[in-house]
Each structure stands twice: as structure tokens, then as C-alpha cells.
mmCIF file of C-alpha atoms in Angstrom:
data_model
loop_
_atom_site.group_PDB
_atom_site.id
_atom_site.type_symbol
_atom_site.label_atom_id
_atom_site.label_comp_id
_atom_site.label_asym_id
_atom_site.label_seq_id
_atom_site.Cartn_x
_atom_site.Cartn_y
_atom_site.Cartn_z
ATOM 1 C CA UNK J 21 135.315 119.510 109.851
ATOM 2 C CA UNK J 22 134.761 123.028 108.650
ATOM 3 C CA UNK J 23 133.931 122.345 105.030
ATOM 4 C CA UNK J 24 131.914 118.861 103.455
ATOM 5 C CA UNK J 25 133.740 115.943 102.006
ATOM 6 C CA UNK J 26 133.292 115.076 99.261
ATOM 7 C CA UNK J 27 133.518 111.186 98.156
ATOM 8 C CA UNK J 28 133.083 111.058 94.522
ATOM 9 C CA UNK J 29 133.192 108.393 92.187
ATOM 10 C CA UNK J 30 135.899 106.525 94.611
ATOM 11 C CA UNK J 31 135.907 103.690 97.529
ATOM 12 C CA UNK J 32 136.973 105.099 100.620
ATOM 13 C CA UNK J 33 137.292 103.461 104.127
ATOM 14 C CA UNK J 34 137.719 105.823 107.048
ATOM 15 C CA UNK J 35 139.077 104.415 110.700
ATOM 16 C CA UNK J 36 140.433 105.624 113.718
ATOM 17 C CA UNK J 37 139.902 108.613 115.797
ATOM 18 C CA UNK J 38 136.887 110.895 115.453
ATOM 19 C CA UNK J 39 135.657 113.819 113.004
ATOM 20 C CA UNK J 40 133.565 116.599 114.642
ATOM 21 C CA UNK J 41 131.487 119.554 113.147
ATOM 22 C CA UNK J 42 133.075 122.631 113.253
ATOM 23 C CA UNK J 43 131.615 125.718 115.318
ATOM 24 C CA UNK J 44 129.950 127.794 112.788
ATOM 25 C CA UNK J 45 129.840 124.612 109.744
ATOM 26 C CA UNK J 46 125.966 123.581 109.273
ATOM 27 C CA UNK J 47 126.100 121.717 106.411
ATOM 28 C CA UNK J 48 126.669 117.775 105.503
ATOM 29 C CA UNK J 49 129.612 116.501 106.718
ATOM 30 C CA UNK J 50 130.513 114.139 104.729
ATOM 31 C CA UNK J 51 128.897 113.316 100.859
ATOM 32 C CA UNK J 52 129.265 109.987 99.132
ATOM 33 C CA UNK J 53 128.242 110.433 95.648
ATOM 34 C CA UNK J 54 128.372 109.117 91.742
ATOM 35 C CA UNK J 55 128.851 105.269 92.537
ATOM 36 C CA UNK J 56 131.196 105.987 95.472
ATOM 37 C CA UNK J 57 131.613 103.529 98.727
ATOM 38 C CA UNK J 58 132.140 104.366 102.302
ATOM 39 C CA UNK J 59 132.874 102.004 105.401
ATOM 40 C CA UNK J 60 133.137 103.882 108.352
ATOM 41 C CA UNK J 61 134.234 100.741 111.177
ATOM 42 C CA UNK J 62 136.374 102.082 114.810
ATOM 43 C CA UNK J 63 135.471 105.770 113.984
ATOM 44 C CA UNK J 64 133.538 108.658 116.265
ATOM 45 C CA UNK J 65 131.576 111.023 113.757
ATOM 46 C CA UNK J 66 130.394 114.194 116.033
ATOM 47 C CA UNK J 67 128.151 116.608 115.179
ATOM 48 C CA UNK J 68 128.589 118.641 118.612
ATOM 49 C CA UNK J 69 124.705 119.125 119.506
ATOM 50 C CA UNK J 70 125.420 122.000 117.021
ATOM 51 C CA UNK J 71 122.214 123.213 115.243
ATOM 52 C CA UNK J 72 122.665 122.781 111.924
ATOM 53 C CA UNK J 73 120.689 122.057 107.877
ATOM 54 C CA UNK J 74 123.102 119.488 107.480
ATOM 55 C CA UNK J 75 123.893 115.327 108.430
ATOM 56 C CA UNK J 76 126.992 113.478 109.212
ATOM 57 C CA UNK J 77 126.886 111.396 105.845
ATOM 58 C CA UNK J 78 124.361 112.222 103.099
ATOM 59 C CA UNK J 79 124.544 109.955 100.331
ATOM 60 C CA UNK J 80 123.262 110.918 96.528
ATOM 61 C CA UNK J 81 121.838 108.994 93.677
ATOM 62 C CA UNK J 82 123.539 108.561 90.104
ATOM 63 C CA UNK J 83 122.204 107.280 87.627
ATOM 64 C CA UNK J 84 122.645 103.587 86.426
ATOM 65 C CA UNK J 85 125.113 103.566 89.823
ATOM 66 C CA UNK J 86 124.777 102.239 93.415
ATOM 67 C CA UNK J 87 126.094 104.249 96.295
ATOM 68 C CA UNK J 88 126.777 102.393 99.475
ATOM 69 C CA UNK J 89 127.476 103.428 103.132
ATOM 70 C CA UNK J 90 128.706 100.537 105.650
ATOM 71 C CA UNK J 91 128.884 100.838 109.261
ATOM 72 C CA UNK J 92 131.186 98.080 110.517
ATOM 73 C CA UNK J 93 132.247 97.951 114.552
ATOM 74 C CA UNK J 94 133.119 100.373 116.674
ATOM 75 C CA UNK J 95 131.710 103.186 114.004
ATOM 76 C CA UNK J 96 129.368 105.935 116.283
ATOM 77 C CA UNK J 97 127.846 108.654 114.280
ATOM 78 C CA UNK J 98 126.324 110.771 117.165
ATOM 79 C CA UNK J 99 124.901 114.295 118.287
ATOM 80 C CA UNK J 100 123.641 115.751 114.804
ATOM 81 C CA UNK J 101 120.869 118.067 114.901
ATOM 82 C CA UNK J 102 119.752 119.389 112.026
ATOM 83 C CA UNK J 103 116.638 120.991 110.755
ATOM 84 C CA UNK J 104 116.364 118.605 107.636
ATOM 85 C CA UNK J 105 115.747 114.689 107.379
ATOM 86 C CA UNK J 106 118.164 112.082 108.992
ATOM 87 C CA UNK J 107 119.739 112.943 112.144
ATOM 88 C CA UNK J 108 122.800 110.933 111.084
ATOM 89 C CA UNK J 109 122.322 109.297 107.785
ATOM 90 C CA UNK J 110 120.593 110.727 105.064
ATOM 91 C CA UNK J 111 119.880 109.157 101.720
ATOM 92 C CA UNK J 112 118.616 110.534 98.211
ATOM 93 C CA UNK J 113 117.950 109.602 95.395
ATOM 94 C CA UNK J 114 114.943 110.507 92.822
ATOM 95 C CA UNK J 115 111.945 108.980 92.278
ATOM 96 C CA UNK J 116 111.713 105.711 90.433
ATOM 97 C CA UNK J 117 115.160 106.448 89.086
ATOM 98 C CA UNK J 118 117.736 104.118 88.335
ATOM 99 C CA UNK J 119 120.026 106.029 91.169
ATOM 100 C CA UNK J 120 120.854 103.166 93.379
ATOM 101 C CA UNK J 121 121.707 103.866 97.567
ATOM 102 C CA UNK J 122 122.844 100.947 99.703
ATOM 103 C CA UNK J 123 122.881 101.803 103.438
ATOM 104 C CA UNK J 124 124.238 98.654 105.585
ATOM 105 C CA UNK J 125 124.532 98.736 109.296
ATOM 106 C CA UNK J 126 126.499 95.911 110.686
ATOM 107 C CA UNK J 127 127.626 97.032 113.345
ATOM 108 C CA UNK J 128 128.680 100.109 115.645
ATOM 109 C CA UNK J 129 126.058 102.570 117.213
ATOM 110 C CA UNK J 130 124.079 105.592 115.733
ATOM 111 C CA UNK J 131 122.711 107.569 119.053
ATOM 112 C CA UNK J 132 121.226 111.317 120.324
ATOM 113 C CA UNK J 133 120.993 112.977 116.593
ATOM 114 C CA UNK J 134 117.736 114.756 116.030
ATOM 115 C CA UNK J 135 116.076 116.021 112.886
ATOM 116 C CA UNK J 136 112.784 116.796 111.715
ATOM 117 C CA UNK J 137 111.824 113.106 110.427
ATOM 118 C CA UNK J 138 114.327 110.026 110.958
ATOM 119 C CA UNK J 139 116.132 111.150 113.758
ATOM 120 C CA UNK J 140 119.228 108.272 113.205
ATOM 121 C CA UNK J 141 118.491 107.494 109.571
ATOM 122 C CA UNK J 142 115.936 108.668 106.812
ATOM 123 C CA UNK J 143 115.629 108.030 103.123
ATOM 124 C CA UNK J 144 112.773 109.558 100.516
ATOM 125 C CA UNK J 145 110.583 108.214 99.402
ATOM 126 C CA UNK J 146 109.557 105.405 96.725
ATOM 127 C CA UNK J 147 113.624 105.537 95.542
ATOM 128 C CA UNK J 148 115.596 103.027 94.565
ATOM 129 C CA UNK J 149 116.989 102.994 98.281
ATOM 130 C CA UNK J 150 117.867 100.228 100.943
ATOM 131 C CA UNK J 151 118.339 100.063 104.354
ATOM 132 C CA UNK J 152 119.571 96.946 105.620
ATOM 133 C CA UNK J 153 120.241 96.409 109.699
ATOM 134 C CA UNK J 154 122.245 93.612 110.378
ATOM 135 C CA UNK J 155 123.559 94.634 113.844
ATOM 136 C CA UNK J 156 124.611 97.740 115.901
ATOM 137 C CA UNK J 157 122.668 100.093 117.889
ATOM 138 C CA UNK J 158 120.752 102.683 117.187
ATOM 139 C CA UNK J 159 119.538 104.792 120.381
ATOM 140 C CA UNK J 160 118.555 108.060 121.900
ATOM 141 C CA UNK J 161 117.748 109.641 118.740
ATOM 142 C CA UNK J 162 114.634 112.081 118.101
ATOM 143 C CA UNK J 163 112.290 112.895 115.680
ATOM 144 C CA UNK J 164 110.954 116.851 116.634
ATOM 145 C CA UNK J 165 108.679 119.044 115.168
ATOM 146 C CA UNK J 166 104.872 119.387 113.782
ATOM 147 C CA UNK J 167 103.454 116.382 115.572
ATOM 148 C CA UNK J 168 101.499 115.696 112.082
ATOM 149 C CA UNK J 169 104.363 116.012 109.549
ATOM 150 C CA UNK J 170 107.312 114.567 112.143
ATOM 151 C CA UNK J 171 107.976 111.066 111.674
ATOM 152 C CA UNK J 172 110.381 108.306 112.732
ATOM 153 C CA UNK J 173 112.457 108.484 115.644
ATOM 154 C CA UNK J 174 114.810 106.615 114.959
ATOM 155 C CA UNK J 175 114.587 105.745 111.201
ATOM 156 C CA UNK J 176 111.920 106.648 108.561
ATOM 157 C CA UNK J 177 111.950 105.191 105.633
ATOM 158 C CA UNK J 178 109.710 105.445 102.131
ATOM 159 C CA UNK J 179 111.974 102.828 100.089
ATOM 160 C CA UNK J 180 113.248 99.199 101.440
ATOM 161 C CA UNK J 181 113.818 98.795 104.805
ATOM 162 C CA UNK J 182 115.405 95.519 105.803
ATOM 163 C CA UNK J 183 116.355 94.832 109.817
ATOM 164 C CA UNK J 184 117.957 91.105 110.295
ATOM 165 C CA UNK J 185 119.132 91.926 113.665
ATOM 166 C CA UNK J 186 120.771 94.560 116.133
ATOM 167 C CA UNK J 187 118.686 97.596 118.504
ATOM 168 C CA UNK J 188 116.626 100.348 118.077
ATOM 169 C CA UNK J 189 115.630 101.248 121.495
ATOM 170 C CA UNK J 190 114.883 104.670 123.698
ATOM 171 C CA UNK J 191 114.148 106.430 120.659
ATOM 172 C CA UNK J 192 111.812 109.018 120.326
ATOM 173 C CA UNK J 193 109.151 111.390 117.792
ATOM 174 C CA UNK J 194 106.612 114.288 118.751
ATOM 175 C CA UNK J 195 104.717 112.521 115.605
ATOM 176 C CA UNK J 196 104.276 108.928 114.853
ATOM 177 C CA UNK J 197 106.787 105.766 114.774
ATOM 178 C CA UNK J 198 108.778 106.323 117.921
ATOM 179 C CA UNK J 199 111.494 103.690 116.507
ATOM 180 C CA UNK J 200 110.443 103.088 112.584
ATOM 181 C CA UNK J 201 108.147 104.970 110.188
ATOM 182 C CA UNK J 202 107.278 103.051 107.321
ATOM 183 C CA UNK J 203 105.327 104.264 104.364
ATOM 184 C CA UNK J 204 106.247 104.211 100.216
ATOM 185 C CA UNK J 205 103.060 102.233 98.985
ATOM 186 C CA UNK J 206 103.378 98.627 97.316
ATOM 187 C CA UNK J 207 105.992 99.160 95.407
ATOM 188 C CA UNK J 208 108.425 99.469 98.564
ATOM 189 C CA UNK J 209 109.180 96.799 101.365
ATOM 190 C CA UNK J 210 110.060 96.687 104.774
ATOM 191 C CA UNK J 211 110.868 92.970 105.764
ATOM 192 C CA UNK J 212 112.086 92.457 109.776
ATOM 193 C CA UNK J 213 113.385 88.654 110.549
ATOM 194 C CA UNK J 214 115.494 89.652 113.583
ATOM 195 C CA UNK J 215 116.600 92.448 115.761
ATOM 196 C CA UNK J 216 114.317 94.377 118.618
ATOM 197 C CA UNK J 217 112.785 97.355 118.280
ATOM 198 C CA UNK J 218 111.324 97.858 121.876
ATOM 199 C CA UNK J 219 111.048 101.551 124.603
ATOM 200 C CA UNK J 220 110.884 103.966 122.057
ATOM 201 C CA UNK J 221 107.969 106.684 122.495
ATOM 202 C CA UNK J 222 105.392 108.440 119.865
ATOM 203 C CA UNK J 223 103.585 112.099 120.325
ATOM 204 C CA UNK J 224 100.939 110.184 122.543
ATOM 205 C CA UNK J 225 103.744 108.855 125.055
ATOM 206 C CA UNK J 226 101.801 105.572 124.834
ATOM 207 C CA UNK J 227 102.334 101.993 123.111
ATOM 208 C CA UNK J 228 98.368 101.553 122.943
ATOM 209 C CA UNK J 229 97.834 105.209 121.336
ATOM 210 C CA UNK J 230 97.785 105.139 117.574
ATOM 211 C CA UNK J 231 100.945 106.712 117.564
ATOM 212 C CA UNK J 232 103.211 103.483 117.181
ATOM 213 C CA UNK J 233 105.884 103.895 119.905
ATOM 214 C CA UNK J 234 107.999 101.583 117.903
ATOM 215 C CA UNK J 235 107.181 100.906 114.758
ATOM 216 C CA UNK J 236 104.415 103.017 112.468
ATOM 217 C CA UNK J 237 103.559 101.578 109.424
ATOM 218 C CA UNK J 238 101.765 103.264 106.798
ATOM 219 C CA UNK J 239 102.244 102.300 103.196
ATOM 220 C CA UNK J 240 104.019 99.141 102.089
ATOM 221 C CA UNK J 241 104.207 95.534 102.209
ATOM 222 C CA UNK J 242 105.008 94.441 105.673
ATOM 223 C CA UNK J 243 106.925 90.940 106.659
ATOM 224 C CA UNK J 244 107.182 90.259 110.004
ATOM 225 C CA UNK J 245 108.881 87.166 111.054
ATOM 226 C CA UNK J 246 111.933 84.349 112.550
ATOM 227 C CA UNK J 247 113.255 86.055 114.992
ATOM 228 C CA UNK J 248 112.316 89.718 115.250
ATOM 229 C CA UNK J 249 111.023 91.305 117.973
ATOM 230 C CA UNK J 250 108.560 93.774 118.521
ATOM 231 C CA UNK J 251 107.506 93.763 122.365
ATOM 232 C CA UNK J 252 104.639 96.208 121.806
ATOM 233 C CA UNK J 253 103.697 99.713 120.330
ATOM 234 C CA UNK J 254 103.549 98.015 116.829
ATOM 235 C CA UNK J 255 100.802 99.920 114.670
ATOM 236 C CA UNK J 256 99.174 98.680 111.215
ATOM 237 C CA UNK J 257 97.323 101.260 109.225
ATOM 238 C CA UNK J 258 95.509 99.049 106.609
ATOM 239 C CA UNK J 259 94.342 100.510 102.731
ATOM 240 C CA UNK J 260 94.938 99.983 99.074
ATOM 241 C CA UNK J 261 98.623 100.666 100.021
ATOM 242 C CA UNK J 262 99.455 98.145 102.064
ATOM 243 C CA UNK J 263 99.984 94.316 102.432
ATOM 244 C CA UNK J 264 100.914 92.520 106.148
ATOM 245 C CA UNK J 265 102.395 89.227 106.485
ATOM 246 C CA UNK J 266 103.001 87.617 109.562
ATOM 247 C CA UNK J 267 104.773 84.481 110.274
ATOM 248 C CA UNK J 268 106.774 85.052 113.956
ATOM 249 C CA UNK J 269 104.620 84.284 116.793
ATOM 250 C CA UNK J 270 103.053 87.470 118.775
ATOM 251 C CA UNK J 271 103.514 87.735 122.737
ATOM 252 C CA UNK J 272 101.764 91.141 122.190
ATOM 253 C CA UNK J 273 98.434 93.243 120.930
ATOM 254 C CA UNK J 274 99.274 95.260 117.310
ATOM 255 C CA UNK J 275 96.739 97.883 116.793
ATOM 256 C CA UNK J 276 95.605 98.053 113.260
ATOM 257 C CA UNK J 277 93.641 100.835 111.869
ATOM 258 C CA UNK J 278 90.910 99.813 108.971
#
């Protein structure tokens, strides 16, 4: 790929062989954009561990329409580094708009991007954005930079985050949220009732540290519960902004911060 594509206002389903950045291309890949669809399922998207400003699929907002990206089996979006947000994914859309993003993994494996904050996966925040992970993994991704401004190893998200299931494991940030960083305030969500998010590492290289080696979370309301799994290295920052429900029985300390 030596130039973006562009996926505009149409449903597209892309399988089969594999799509790599070209030497010398730094920007997005691929855009999905103005109410579009993509399913990527039994597809290899490569960025080439070449240094870049740009993802492998960056979706954008439009108004009064919802833009979706669906990872089915056998889909691997893998060795993106870029200098922006999302390592693999990355999702806009403005604030408090009506510009709908729908990001659904359920299936295939995300692994070794890097960016600044979400290595795998980031959105902005407080958007009308959602995550949902149903299955797949997502692994070996980084978060690098500032230690204070990097966040989210493997996903960072400021809008609704939803995991049912699947892996997020041997991720990694110089900052905070070695697998998720969660933030947005009450007006944003992040519900887990299944998967594992488990051996991912913060700045502090421990799961007792305040970093959260696998899940950070800042701002939001929190559910916790069935069947998820969080080992250890689970940190709670309490305020105003935040709400914390638990329902799934713990095996395991959380640190919470008052």
C-alpha cells in the first residue's frame, strides 16, 4: 500500500492474502468514513515495523451516521508503529457529536504495533465511540513515550469500552494501563463480563505499583463481572468521575487510589 484507502460511504469486506505498508508511505492505511462498514476476517494487515504518523485502519465520525470496523477470524493487523494514537486501530469522532464509530473484535489477532497511547487500539475521548471485544487476541503491543502522557498498552479508550471475551496479554506502556486505560468521566462506560486481561506491564514493571499492569482506570463507570478475568495489576483511581461495580468474585488484591 503506497497511498490510503479510502472507504467512503460504502460496505466493504476485505479477505484473503495480506496488505503491507509501503517503504516510504507513513500515513493511514486504510480509512473507513461517512457511514461506511469494514469486515476484515482471513486477512494479514502489515505495517512493516516501518515508522510512521499513520494506523492500519482509522475510522472517522459523520454526522447522524455509524461507522463500523469488524474483525472476524483469521484477520491480524500487526507491526504498526506510528507516532500518533492506536497502533492498529484508530477511531475518531468529535466530542459529544452525533458521529457514531462501532469497533467489534470477534475474532482474529491484533499484535506488536506501537504508538504513543493505545498501542493495538485507541479511541478519543468522551465520543460517541464503542469498542466491543468479543474474542481474538490482542498481544505484544506497546504503548511508548512520556511515561506521564503515554497510556494503554494495548487499548486506551475515553468512550465505551465493552470486552465479553477473548485476550489481551504481554502487552506493554512506559505510562500507565499496561493492557487497558480507561478514562472519559461518567458519561462513558467500560463494562468487562468475560475475557482475560492478565501479563501485561506498566512504567513501574510491577502489578502492585500504581501503574496498573493490566488495566488503569481513571474516569468512568466501571462493571466488573460473570466471567471476566483480571488475575492482578487491576488499579481503581476513585473521584467525582468515577463509579465501580463489582459483581465477579476476586481471587486477587485491586489497588484503589482515594
Amino acid at each position: 500500500v503506497t497511498n490510503t484507502i479510502t472507504i467512503d460511504g460504502k460496505h466493504v469486506k476485505l479477505t484473503g492474502g495480506t496488505l503491507t505498508r509501503g517503504t516510504g508511505f507513513t500515513e493511514d492505511m486504510i480509512e473507513v468514513t461517512n457511514g461506511s462498514s469494514l469486515t476484515l476476517a482471513d486477512i494479514t494487515l502489515d505495517g512493516k515495523n516501518i515508522s510512521s504518523n499513520g494506523t492500519l485502519v482509522r475510522a472517522t465520525g459523520s454526522a447522524e451516521k455509524t461507522t463500523v470496523i469488524i474483525l472476524q477470524e483469521g484477520a491480524v493487523l500487526q507491526n504498526n508503529i506510528t507516532t500518533g494514537a492506536g497502533g492498529a486501530i484508530s477511531l475518531y469522532a468529535n466530542f459529544q457529536s452525533t458521529e457514531n464509530i462501532e469497533f467489534t473484535m470477534n475474532g482474529g489477532t491484533i499484535k506488536n504495533n506501537t504508538a504513543v497511547s493505545g498501542g493495538a487500539i485507541a479511541d478519543n475521548t468522551n465520543a460517541p465511540i464503542t469498542i466491543t471485544i468479543n474474542a481474538g487476541k490482542i498481544t505484544g503491543n506497546t504503548a511508548n513515550g512520556d511515561s506521564s502522557t503515554t497510556w494503554g498498552g494495548a487499548i486506551y479508550s475515553g468512550s465505551t469500552l465493552i470486552i465479553n471475551g477473548g485476550e489481551i496479554t504481554n502487552n506493554s506502556t512506559t505510562g500507565r494501563g499496561g493492557g487497558v486505560f480507561k478514562t472519559g468521566g461518567l458519561d462513558t462506560t467500560f463494562t468487562m463480563n468475560g475475557g482475560i486481561i492478565k501479563n501485561n506491564t506498566a512504567r513501574d514493571m510491577s502489578v502492585t505499583g500504581g501503574s496498573g499492569a493490566n488495566v488503569y482506570v481513571n474516569q468512568c463507570i466501571f462493571t466488573l463481572g460473570d466471567n471476566a478475568n483480571i488475575p492482578d495489576g487491576l488499579y481503581l483511581k476513585l473521584g467525582s468521575d468515577s463509579k465501580f461495580y463489582i459483581s465477579s468474585a476476586l481471587k486477587n488484591a485491586i489497588e484503589i487510589e482515594d
